[in-house]
PDB file of C-alpha atoms in Angstrom:
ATOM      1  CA  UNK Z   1     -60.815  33.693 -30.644  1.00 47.00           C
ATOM      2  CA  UNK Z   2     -58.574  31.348 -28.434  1.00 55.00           C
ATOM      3  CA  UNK Z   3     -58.223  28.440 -29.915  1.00 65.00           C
ATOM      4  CA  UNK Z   4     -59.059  24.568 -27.845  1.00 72.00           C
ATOM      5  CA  UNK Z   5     -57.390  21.829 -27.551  1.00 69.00           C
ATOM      6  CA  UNK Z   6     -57.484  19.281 -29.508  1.00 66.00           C
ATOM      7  CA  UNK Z   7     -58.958  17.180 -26.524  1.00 72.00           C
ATOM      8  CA  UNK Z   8     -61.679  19.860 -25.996  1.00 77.00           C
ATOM      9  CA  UNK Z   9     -62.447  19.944 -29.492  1.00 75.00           C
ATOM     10  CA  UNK Z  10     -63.133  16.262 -29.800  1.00 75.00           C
ATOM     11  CA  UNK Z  11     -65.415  16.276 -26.482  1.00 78.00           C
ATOM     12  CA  UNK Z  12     -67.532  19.192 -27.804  1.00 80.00           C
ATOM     13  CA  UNK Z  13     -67.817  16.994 -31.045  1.00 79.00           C
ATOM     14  CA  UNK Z  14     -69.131  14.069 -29.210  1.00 78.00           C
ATOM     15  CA  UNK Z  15     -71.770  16.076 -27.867  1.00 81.00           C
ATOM     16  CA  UNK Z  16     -72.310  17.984 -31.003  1.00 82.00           C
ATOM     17  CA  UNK Z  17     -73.007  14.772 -32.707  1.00 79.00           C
ATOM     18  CA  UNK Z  18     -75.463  13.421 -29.480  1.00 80.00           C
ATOM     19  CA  UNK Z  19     -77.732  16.389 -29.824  1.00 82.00           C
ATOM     20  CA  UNK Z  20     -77.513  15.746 -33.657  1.00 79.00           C
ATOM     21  CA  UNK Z  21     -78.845  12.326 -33.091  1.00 78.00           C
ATOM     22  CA  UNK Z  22     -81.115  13.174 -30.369  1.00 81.00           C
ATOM     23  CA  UNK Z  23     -82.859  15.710 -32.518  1.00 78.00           C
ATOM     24  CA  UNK Z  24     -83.415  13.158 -35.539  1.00 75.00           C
ATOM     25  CA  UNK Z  25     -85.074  10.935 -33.401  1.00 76.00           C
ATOM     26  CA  UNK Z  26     -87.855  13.574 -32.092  1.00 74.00           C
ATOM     27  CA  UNK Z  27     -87.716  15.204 -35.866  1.00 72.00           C
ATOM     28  CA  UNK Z  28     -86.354  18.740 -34.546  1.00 74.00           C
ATOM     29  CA  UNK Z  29     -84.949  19.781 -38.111  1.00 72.00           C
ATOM     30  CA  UNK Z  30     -83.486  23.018 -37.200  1.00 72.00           C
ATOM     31  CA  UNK Z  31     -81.790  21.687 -34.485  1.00 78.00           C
ATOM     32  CA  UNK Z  32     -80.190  18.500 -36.433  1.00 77.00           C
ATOM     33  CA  UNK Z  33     -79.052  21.180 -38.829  1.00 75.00           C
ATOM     34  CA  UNK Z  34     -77.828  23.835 -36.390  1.00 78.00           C
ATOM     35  CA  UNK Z  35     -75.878  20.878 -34.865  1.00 79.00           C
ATOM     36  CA  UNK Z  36     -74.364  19.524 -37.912  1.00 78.00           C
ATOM     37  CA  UNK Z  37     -73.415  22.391 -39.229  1.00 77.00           C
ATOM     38  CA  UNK Z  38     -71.317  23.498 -35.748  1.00 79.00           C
ATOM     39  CA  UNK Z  39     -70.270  19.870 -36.319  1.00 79.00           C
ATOM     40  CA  UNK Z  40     -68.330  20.553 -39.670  1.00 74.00           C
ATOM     41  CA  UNK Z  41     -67.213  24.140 -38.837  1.00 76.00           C
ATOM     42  CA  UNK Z  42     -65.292  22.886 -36.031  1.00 78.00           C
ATOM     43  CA  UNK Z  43     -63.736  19.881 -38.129  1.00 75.00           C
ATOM     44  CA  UNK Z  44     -62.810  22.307 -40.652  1.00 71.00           C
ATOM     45  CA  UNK Z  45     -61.012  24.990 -37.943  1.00 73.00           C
ATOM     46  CA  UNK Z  46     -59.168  22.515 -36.615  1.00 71.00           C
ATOM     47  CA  UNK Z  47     -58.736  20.516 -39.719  1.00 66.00           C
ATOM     48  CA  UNK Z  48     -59.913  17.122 -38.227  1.00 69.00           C
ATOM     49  CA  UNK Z  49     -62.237  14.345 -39.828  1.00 64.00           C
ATOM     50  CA  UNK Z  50     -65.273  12.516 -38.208  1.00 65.00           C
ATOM     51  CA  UNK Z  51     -62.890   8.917 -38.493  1.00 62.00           C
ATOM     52  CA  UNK Z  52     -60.313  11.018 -35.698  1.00 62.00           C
ATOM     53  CA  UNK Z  53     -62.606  11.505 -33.641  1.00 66.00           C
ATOM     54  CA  UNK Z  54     -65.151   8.728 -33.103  1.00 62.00           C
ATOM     55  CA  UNK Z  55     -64.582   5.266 -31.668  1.00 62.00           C
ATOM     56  CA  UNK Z  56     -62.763   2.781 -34.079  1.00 61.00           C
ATOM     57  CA  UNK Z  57     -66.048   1.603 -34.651  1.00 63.00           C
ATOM     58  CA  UNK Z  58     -67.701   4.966 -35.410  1.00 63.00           C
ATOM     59  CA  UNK Z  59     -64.544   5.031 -38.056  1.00 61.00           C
ATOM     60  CA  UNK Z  60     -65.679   1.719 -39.804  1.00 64.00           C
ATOM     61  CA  UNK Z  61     -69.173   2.773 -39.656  1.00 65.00           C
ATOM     62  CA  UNK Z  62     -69.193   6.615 -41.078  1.00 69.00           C
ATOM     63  CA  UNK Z  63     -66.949   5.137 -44.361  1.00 83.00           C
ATOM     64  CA  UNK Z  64     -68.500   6.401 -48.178  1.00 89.00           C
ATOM     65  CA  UNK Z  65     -70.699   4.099 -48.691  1.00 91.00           C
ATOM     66  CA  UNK Z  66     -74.035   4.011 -50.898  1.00 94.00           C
ATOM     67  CA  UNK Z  67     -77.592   3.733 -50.560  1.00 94.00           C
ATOM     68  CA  UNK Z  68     -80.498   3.221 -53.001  1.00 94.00           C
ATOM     69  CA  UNK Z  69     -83.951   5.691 -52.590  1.00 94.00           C
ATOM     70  CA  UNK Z  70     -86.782   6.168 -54.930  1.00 93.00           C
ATOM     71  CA  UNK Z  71     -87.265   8.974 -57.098  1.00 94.00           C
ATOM     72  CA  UNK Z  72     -90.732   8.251 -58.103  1.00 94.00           C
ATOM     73  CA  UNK Z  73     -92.603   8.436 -54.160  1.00 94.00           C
ATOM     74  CA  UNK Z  74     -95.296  10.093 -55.213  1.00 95.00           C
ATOM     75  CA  UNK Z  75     -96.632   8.140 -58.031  1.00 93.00           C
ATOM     76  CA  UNK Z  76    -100.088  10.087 -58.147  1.00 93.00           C
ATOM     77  CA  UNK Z  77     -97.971  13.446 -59.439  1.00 95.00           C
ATOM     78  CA  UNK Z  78     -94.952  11.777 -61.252  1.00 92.00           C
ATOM     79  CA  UNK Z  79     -91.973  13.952 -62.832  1.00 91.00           C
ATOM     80  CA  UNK Z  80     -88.824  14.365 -62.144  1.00 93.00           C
ATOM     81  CA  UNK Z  81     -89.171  16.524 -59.482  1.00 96.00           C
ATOM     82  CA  UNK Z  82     -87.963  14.028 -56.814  1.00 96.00           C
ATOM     83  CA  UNK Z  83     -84.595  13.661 -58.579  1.00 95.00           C
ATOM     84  CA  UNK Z  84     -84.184  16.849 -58.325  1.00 95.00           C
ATOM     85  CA  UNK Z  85     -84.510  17.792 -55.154  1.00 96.00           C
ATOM     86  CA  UNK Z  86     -81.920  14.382 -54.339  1.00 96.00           C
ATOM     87  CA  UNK Z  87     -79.930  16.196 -56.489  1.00 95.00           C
ATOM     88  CA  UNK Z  88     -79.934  19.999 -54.618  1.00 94.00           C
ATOM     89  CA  UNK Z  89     -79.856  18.007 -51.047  1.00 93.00           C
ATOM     90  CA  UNK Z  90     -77.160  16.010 -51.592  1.00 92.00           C
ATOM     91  CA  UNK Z  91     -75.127  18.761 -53.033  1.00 89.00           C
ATOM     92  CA  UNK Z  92     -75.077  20.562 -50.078  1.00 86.00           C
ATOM     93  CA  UNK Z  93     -74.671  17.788 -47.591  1.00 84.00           C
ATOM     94  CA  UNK Z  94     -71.300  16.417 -49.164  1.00 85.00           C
ATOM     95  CA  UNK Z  95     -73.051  13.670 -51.118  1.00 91.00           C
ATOM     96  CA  UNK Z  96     -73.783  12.845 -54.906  1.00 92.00           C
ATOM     97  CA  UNK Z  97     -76.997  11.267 -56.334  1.00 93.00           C
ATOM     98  CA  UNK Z  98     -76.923   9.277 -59.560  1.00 92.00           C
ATOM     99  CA  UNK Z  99     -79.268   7.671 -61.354  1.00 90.00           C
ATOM    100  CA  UNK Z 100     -79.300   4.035 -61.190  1.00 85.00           C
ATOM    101  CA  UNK Z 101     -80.327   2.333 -64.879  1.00 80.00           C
ATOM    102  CA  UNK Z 102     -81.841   4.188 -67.225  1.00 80.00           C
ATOM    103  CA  UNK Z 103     -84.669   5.904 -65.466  1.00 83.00           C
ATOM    104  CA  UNK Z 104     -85.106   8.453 -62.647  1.00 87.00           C
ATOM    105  CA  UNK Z 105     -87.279   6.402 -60.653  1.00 91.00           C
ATOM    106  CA  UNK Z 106     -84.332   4.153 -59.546  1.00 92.00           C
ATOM    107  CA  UNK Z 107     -81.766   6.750 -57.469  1.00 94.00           C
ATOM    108  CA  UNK Z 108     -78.504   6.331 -55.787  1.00 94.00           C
ATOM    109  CA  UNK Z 109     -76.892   8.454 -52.796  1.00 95.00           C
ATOM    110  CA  UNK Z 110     -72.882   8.126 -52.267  1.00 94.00           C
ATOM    111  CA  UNK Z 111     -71.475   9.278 -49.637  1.00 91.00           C
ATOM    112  CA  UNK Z 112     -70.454   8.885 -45.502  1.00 87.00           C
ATOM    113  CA  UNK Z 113     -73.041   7.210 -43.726  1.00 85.00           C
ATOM    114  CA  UNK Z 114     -73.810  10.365 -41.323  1.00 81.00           C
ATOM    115  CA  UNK Z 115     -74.046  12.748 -44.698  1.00 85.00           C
ATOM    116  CA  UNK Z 116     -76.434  10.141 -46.233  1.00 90.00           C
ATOM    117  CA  UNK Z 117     -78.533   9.658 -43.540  1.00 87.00           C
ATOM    118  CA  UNK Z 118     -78.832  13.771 -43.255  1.00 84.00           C
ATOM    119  CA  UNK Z 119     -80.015  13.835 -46.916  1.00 90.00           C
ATOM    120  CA  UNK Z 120     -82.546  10.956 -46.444  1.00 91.00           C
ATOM    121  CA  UNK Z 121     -83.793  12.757 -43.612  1.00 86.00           C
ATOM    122  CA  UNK Z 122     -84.363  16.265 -45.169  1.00 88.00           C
ATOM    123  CA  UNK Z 123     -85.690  14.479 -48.369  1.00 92.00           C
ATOM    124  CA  UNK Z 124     -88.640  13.006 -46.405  1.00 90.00           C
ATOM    125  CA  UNK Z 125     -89.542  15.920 -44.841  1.00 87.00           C
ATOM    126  CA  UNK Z 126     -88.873  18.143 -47.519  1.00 92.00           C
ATOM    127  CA  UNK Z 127     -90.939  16.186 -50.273  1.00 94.00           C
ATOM    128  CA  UNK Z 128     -93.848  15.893 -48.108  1.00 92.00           C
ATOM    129  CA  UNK Z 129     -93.645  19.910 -47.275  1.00 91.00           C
ATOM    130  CA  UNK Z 130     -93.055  20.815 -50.601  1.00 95.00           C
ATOM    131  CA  UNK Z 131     -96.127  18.821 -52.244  1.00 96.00           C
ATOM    132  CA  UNK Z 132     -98.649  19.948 -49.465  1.00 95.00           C
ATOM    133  CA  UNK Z 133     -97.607  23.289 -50.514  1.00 95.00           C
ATOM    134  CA  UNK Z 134     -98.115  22.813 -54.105  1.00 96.00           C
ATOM    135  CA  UNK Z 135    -101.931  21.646 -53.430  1.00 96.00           C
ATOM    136  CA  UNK Z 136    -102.542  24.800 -51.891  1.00 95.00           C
ATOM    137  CA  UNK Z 137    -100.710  26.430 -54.469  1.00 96.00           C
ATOM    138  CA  UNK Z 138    -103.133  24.979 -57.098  1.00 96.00           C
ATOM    139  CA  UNK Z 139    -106.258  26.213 -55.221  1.00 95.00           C
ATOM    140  CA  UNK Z 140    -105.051  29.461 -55.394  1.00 94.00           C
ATOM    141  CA  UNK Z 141    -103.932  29.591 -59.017  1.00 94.00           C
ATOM    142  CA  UNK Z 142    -107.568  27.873 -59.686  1.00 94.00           C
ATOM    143  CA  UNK Z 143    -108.563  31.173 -58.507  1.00 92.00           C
ATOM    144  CA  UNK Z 144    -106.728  33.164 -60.969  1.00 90.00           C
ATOM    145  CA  UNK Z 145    -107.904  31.062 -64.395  1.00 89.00           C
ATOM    146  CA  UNK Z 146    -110.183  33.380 -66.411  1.00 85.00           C
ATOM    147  CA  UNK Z 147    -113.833  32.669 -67.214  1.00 83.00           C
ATOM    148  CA  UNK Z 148    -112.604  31.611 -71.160  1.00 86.00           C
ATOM    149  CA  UNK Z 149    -109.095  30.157 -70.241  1.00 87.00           C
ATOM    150  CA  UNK Z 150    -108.532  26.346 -70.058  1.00 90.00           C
ATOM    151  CA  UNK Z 151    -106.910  26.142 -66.444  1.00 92.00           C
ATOM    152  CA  UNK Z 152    -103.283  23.509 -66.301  1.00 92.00           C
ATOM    153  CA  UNK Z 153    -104.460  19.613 -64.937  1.00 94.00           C
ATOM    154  CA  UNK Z 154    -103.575  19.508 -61.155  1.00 95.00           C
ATOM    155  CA  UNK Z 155    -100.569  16.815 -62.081  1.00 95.00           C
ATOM    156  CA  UNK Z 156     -99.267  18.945 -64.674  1.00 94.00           C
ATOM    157  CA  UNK Z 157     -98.987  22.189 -62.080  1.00 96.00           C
ATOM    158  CA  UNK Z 158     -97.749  20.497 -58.919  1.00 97.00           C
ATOM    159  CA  UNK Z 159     -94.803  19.016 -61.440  1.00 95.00           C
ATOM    160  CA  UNK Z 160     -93.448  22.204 -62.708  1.00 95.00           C
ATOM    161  CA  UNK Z 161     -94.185  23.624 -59.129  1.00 97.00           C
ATOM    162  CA  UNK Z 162     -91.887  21.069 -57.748  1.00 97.00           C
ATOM    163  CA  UNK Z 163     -89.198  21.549 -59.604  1.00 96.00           C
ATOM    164  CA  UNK Z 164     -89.465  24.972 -59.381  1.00 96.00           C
ATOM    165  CA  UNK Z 165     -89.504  24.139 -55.008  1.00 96.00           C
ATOM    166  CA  UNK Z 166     -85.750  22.544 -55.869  1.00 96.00           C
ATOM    167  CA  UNK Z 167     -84.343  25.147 -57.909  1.00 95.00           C
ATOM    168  CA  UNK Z 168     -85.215  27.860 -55.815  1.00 95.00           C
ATOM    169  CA  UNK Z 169     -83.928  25.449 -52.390  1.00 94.00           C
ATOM    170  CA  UNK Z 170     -80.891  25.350 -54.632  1.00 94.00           C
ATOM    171  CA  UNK Z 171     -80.529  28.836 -55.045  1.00 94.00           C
ATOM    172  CA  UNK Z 172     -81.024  29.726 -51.469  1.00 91.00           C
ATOM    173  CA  UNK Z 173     -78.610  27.407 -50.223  1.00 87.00           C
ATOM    174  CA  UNK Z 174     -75.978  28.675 -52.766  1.00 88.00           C
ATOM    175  CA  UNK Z 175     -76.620  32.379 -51.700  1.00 88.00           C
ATOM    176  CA  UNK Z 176     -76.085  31.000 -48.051  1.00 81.00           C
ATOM    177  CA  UNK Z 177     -72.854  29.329 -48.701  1.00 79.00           C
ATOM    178  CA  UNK Z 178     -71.532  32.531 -50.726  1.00 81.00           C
ATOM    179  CA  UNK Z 179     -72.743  35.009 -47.575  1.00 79.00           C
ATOM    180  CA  UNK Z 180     -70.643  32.568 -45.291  1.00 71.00           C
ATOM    181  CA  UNK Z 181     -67.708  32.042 -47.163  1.00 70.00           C
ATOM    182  CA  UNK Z 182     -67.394  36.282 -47.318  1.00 74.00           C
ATOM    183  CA  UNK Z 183     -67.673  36.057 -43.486  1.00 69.00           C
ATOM    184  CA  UNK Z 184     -65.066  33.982 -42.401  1.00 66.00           C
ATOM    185  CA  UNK Z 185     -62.284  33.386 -45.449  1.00 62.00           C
ATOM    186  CA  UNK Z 186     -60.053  30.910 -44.125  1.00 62.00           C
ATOM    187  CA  UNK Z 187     -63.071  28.647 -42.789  1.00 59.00           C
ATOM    188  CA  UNK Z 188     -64.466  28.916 -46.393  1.00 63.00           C
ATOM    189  CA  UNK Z 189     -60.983  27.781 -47.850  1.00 67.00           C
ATOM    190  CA  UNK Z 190     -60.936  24.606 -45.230  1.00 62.00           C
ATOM    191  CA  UNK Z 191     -64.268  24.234 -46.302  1.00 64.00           C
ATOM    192  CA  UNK Z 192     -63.272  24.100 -50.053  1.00 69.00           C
ATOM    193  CA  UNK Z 193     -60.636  21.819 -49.444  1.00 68.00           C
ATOM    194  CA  UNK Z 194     -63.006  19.672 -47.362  1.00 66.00           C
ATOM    195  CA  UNK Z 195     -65.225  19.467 -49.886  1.00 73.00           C
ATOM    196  CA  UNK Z 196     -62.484  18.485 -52.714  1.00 74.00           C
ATOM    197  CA  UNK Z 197     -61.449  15.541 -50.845  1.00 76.00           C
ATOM    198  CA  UNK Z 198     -64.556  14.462 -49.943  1.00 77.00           C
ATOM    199  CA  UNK Z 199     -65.587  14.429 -53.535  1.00 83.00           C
ATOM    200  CA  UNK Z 200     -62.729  12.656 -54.582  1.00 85.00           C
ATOM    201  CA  UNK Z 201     -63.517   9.893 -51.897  1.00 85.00           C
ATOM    202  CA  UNK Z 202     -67.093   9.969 -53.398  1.00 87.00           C
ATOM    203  CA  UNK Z 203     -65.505   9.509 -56.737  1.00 87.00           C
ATOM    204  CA  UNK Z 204     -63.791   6.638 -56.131  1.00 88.00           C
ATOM    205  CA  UNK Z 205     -65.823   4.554 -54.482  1.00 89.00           C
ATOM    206  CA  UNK Z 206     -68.212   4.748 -57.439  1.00 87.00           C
ATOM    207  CA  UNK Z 207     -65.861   4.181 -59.779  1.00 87.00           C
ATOM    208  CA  UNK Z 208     -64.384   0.875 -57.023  1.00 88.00           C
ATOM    209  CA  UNK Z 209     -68.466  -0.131 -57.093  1.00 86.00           C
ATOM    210  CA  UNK Z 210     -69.730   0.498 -60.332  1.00 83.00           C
ATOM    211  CA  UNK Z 211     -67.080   1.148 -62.602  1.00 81.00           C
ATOM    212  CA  UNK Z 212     -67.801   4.902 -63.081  1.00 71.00           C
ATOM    213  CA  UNK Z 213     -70.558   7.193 -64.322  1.00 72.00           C
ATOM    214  CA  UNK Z 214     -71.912   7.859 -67.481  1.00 67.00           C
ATOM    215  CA  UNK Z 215     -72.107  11.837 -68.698  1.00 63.00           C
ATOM    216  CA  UNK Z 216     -74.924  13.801 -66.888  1.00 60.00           C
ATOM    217  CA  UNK Z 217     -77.738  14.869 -69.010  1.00 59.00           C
ATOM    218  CA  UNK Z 218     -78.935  18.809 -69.035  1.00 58.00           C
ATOM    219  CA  UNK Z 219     -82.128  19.839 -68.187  1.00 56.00           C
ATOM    220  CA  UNK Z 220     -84.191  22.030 -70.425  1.00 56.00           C
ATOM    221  CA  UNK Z 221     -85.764  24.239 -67.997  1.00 63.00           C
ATOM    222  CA  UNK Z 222     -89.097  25.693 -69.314  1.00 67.00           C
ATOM    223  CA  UNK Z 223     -90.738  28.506 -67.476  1.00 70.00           C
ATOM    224  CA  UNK Z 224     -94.353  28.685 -66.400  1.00 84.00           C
ATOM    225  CA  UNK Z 225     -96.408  30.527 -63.751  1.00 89.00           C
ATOM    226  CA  UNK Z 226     -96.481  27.390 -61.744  1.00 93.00           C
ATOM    227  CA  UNK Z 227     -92.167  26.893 -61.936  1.00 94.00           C
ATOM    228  CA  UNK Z 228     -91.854  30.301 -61.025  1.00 93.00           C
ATOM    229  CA  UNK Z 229     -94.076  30.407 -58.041  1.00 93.00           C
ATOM    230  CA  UNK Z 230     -92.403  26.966 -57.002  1.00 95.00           C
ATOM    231  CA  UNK Z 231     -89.122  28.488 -57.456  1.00 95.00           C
ATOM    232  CA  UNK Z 232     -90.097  31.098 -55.162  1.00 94.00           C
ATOM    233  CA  UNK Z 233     -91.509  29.116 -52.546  1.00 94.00           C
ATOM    234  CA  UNK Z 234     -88.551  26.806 -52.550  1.00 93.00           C
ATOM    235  CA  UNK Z 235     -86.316  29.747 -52.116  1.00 92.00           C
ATOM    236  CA  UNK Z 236     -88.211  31.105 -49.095  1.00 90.00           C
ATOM    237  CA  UNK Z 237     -88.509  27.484 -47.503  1.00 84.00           C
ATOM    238  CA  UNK Z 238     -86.263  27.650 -44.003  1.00 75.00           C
ATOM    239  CA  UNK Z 239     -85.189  24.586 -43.316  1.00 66.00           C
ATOM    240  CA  UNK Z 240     -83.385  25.403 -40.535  1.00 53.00           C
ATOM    241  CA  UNK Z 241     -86.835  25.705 -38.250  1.00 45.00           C
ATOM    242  CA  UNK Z 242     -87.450  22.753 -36.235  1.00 38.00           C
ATOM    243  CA  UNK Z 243     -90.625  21.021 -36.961  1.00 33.00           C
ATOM    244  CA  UNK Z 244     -92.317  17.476 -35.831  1.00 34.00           C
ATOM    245  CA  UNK Z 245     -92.177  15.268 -38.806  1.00 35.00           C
ATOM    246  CA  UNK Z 246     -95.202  14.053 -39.904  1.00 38.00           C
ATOM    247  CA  UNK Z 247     -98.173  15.329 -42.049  1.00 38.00           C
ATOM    248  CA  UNK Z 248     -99.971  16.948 -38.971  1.00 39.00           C
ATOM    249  CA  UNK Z 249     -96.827  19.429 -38.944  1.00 38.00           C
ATOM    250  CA  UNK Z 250     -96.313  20.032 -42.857  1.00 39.00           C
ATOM    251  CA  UNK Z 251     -99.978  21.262 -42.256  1.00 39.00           C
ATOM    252  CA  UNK Z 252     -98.389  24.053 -39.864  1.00 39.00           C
ATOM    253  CA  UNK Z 253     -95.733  24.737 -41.584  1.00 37.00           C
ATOM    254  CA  UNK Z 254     -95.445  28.402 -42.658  1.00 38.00           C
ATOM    255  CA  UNK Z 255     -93.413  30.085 -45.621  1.00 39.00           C
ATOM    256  CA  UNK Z 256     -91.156  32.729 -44.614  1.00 36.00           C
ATOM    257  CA  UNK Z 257     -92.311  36.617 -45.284  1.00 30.00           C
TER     258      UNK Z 257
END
């Protein structure tokens, strides 16, 4: 393919980023994502960075910076499903999440302002998708409970669904990312290095704000019917399909086949 000039490049950015905008503000997920993720491909060919090619203020504007979101929206269900979905959303939108104090309810997103306010975005949308599907999900597991058999509390399921929802969003997006990177090798080794020195920008402005991180604790993941179908479910969620935000439209919204 013929490659553009560096002129051309930076005009088809511009608009790139308008339609990106444009579809955040009528909630058109898929094409937000489509448009973000033409966005970085072509910043990554031509090994450019958002700073070179907006406006000085654009530059001062799209800096790492941080912002603080709840992990503990849906009080009713509880859990730490929230954090990790953050978690699986920011890792594949160039951003970290951290925990802020001691407890998951407090969360904290670093990264460039358009990368955060991608991850915010999905995170709404996602969470409210995700827990009208584990409702339904509980009907039909009601279904299943034997005469004899003491069925899980409705908090209890939707919890271990949810996290099961992240993990398997977590897988699919990692089985996307390996499929591309086989398809076009050098793009995937820009995108590598892309994603080291973002990281390391990350890195230090947490360290410049609040003096580091402590170590990461593990999750121990425990398996039930309800994990498994959320894992499931969160792996056949395409979040590339524009929808209208909104609860009307999470009503709608169908799991792929």
């Amino acid at each position: 393919m013929e490659k553009m000039s560096l002129d051309k490049v930076m005009r088809k950015i511009q608009k790139l980023k308008k339609l990106y905008e444009g579809a955040k503000k009528i909630n058109s997920e898929g094409e937000a994502q489509n448009a973000a993720a033409l966005i970085q491909k072509l910043l990554t060919e031509y090994n450019l960075t958002m700073e070179e090619v907006g406006s000085e203020q654009e530059k001062e504007d799209n800096k790492v910076m941080h912002e603080n979101v709840s992990g503990f929206t849906y009080k009713s269900i509880g859990g730490i499903w929230e954090q990790r979905l953050t978690h699986v959303i920011c890792k594949w939108n160039f951003c970290k999440c951290y925990i802020y104090g001691k407890s998951y309810k407090s969360l904290i997103i670093v990264g460039k302002k358009d990368n955060v306010e991608m991850v915010k975005w999905l995170l709404d949308i996602l969470k409210e998708r995700f827990v009208f599907f584990s409702k339904q999900r509980y009907k039909e597991y009601l279904k299943g409970v034997g005469e004899f058999e003491k069925p899980m509390g409705k908090e209890k399921f939707q919890r271990s669904y949810l996290v099961g929802c992240a993990m398997g969003l977590d897988a699919k997006l990692k089985e996307q990312h390996e499929r591309e990177k086989k398809e076009e090798v050098e793009l995937s080794t820009k995108i590598t290095s892309l994603v080291v020195r973002n990281n390391a920008a990350v890195e230090e402005y947490v360290e410049n704000e609040f003096g580091g991180t402590s170590k990461a604790r593990r999750f121990q993941e425990n398996y039930d019917s309800a994990r498994y179908k959320g894992f499931e479910d969160g792996k056949n969620t395409d979040i590339n399909k524009p929808i209208a935000g909104g609860r009307a439209a999470a009503n709608n919204v169908k799991l792929l086949d």
